[in-house]
PDB file of C-alpha atoms in Angstrom:
ATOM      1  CA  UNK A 134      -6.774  -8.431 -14.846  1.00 77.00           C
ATOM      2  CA  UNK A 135      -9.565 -10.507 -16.227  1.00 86.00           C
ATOM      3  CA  UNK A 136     -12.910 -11.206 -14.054  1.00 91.00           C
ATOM      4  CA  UNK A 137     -15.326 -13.281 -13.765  1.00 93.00           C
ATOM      5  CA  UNK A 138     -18.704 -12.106 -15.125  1.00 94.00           C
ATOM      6  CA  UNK A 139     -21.034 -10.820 -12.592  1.00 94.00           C
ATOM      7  CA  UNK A 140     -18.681 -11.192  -9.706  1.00 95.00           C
ATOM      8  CA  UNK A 141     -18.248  -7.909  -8.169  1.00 96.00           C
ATOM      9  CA  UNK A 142     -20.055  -6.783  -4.970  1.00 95.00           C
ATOM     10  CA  UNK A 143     -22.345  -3.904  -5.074  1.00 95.00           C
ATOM     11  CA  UNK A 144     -22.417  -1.575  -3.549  1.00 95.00           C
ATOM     12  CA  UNK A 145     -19.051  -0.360  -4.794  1.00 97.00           C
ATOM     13  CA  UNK A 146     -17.643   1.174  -1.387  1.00 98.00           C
ATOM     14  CA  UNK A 147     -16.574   5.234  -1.614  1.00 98.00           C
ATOM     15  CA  UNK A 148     -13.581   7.092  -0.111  1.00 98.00           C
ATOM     16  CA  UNK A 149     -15.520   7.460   3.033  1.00 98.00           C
ATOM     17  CA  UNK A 150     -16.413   3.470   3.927  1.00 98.00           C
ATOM     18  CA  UNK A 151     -12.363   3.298   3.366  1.00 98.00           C
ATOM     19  CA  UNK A 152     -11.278   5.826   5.622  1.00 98.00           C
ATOM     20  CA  UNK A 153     -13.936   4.399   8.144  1.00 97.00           C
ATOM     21  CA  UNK A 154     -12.346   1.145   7.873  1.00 96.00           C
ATOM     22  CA  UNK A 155      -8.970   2.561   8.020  1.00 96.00           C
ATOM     23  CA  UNK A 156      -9.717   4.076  11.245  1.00 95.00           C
ATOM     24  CA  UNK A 157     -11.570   1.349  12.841  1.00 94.00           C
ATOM     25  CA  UNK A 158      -8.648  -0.992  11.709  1.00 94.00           C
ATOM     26  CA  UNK A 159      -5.732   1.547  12.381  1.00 93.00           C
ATOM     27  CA  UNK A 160      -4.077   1.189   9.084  1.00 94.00           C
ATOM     28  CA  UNK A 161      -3.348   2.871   5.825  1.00 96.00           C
ATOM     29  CA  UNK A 162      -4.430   0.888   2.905  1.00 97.00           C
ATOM     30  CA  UNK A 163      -2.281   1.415  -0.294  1.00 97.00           C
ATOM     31  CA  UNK A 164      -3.464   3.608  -2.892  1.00 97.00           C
ATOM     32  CA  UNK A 165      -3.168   1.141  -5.544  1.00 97.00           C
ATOM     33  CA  UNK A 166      -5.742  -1.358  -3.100  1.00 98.00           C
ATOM     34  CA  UNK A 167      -7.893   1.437  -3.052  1.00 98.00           C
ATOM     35  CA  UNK A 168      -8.197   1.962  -6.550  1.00 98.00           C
ATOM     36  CA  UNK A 169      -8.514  -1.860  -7.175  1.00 98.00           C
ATOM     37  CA  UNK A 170     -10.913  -2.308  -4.287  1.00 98.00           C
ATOM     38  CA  UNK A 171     -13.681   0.680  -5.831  1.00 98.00           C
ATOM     39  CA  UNK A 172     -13.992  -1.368  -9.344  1.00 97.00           C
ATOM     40  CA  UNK A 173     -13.091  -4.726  -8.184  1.00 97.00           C
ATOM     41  CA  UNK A 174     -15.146  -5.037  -4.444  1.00 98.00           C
ATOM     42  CA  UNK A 175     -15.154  -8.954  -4.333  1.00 97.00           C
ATOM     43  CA  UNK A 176     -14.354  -9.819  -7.604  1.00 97.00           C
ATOM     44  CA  UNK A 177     -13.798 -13.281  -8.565  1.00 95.00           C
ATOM     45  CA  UNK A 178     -10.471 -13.300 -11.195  1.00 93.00           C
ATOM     46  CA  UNK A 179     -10.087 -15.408 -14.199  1.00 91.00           C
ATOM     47  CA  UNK A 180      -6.549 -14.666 -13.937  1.00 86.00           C
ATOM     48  CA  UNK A 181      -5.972 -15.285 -10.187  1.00 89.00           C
ATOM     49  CA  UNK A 182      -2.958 -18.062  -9.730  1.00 94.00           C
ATOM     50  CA  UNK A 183       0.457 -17.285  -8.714  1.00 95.00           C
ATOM     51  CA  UNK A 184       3.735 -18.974  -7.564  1.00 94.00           C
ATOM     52  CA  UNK A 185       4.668 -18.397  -3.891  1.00 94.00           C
ATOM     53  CA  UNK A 186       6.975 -20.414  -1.560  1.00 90.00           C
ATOM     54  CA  UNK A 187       7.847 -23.037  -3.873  1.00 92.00           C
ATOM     55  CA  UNK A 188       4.085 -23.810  -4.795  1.00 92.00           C
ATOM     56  CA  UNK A 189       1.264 -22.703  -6.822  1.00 94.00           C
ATOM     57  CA  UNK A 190      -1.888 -20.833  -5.516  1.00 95.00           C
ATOM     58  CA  UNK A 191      -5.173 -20.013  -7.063  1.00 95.00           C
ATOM     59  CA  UNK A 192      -7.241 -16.874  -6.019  1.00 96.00           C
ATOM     60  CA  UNK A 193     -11.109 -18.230  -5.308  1.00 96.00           C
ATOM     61  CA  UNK A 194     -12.264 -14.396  -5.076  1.00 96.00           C
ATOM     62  CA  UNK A 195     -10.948 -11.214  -3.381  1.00 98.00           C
ATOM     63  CA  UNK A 196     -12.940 -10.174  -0.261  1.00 98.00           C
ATOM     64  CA  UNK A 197     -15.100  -6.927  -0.409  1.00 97.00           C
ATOM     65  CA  UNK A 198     -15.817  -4.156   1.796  1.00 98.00           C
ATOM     66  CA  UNK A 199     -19.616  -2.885   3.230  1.00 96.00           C
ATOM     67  CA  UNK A 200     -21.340  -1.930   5.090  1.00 92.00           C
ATOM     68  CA  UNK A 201     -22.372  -4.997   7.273  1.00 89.00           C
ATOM     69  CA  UNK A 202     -26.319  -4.907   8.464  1.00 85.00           C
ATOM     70  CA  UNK A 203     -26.802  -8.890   8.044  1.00 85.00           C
ATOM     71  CA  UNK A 204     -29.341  -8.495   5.553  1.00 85.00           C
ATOM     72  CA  UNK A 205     -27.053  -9.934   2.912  1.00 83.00           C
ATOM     73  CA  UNK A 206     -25.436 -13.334   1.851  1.00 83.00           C
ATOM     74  CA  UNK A 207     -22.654 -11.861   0.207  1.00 82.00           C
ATOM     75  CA  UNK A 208     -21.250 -10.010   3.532  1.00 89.00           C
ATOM     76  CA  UNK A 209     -19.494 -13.587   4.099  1.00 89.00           C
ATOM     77  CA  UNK A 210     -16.754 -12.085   1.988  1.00 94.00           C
ATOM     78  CA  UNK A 211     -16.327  -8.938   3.987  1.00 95.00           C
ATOM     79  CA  UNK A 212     -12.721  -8.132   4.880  1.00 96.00           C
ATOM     80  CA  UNK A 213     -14.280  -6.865   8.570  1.00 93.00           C
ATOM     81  CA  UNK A 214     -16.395 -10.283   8.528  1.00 94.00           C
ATOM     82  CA  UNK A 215     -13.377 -12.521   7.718  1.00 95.00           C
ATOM     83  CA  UNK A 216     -11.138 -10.473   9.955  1.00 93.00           C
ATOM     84  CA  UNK A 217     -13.011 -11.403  13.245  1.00 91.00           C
ATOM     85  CA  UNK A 218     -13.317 -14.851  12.300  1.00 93.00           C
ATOM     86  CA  UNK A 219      -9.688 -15.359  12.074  1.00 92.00           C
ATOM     87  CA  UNK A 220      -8.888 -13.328  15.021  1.00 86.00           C
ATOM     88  CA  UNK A 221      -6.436 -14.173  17.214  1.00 87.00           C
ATOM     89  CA  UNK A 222      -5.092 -16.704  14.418  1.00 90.00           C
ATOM     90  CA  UNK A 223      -3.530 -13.664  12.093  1.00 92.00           C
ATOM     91  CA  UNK A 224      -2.465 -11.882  15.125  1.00 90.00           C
ATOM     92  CA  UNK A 225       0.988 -12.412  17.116  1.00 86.00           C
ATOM     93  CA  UNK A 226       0.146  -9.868  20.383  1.00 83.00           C
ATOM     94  CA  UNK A 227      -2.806 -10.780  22.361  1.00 81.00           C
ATOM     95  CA  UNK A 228      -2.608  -6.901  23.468  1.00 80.00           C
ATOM     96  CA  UNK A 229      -2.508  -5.511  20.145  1.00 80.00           C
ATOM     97  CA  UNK A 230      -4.846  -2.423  19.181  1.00 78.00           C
ATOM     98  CA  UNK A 231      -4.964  -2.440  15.431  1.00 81.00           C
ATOM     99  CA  UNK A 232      -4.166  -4.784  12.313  1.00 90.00           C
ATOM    100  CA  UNK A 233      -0.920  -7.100  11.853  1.00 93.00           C
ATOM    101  CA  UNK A 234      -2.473  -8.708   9.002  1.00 96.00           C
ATOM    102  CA  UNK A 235      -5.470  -7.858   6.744  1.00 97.00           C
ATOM    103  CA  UNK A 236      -6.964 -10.266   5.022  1.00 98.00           C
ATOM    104  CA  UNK A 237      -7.708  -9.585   1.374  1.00 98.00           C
ATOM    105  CA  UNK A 238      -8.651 -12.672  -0.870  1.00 98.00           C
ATOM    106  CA  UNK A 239      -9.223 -16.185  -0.304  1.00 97.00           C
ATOM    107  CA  UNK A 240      -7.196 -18.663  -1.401  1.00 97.00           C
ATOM    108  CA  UNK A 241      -8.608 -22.136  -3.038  1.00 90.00           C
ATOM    109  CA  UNK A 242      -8.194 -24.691   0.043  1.00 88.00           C
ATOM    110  CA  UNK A 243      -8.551 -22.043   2.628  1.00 92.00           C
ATOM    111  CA  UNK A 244      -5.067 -19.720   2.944  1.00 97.00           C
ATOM    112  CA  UNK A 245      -5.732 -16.367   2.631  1.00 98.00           C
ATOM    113  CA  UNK A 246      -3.775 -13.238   1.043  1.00 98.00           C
ATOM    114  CA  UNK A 247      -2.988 -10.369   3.395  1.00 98.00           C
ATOM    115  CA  UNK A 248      -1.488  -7.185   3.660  1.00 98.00           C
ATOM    116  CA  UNK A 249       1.059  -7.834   6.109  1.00 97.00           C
ATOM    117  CA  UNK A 250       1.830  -4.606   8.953  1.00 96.00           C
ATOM    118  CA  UNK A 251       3.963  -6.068  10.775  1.00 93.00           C
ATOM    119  CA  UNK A 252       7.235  -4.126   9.368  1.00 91.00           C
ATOM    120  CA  UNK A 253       5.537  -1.606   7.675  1.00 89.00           C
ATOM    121  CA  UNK A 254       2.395   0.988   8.781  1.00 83.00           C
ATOM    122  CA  UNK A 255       2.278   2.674   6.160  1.00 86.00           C
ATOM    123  CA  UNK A 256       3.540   0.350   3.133  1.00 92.00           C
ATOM    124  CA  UNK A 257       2.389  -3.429   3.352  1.00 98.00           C
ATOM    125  CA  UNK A 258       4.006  -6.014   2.121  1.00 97.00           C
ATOM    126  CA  UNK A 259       1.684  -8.681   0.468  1.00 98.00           C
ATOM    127  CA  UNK A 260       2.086 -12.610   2.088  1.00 98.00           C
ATOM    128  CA  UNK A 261       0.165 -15.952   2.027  1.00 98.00           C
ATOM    129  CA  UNK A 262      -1.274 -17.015   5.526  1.00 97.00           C
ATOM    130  CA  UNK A 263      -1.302 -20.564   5.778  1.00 96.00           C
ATOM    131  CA  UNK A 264      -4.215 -21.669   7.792  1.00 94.00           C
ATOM    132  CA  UNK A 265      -2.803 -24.550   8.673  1.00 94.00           C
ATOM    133  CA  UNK A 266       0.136 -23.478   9.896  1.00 93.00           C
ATOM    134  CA  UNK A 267      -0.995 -20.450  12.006  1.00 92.00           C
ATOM    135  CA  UNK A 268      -2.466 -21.044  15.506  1.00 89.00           C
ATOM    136  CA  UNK A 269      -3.885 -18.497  18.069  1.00 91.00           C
ATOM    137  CA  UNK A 270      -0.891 -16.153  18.301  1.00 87.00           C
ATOM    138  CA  UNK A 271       1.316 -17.546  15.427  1.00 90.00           C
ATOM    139  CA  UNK A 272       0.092 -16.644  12.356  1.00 94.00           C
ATOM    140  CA  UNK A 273       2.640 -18.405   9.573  1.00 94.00           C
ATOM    141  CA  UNK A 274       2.788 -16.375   6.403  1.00 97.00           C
ATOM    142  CA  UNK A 275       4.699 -16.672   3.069  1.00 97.00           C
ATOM    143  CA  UNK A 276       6.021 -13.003   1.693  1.00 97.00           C
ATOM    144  CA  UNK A 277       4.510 -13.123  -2.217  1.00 97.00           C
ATOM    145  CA  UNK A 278       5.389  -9.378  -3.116  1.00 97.00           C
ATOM    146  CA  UNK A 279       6.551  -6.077  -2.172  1.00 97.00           C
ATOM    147  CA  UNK A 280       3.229  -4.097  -2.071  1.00 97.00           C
ATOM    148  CA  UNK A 281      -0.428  -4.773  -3.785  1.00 97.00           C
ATOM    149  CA  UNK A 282       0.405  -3.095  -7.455  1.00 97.00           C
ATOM    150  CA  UNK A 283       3.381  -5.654  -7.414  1.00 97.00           C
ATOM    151  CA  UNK A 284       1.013  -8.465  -6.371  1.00 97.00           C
ATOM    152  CA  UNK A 285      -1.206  -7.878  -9.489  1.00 95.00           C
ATOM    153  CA  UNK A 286       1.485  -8.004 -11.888  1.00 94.00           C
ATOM    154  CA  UNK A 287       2.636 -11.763 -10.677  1.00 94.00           C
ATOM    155  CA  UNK A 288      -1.180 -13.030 -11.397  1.00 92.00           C
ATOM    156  CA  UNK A 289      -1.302 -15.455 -14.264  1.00 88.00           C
ATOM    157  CA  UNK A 290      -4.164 -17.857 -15.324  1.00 74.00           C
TER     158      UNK A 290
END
């Protein structure tokens, strides 16, 4: 995958931010995310469009994981930040403990790509959440691939 000069977040986050954040959000984030996620925090892609649903979408930047203190302009992007201010909107149980759907990049026009749970605990799926769509409680999403590794290989320019 080809990135955008200068566009990855530092600092880079370890094996122990993830398994915080895997905790806090009661999930199990594929390997391959991981991987991508420890070169790639935030990274905008030159090579970020792919076909979904019948229509084209274009990656504006993946979202990064920190540590969030406020102090910084890029923690906008943070997958924590983004995932409270979608809230009940990528949810479908009010009662839920734990993650449905976690958002991962943003889409140009304001969808976002997730990691869809709902099926799987252990092995998401990757879908489009359509922000227009969703409401609180019925989040609409568009499956795009199998799991993350298979998402990367649909990316074109």
């Amino acid at each position: 995958m080809e990135v955008k000069d200068g566009s990855i977040v530092y600092p880079l986050p370890d094996d122990t931010l993830l398994a915080e954040k895997e905790k806090k959000w009661r999930i199990k984030l594929p390997d391959a995310y991981k991987q991508f996620i420890k070169k790639y925090n935030g990274v905008t892609p030159t090579t970020g469009s792919f076909l979904c649903n019948n229509h084209s979408y274009a990656i504006d930047r993946f979202l990064c994981i920190l540590k969030v203190t406020g102090e910084r302009d890029d923690e906008f992007y943070d997958i924590g930040v983004v995932r409270t201010q979608l809230e009940e909107r990528i949810v479908s149980d009010e009662d839920l403990v734990g993650t449905e759907l976690l958002p991962i990049a943003v889409l140009f026009a304001g969808d976002f790509i997730c990691l869809d749970y709902r099926n799987n605990d252990n092995e998401p799926f990757v879908c489009v959440w359509n922000h227009e769509e969703s409401s609180d409680l019925d989040p609409v999403t568009y499956f795009t691939s199998e799991s993350f590794e298979e998402f990367l290989t649909i990316l074109t320019e």
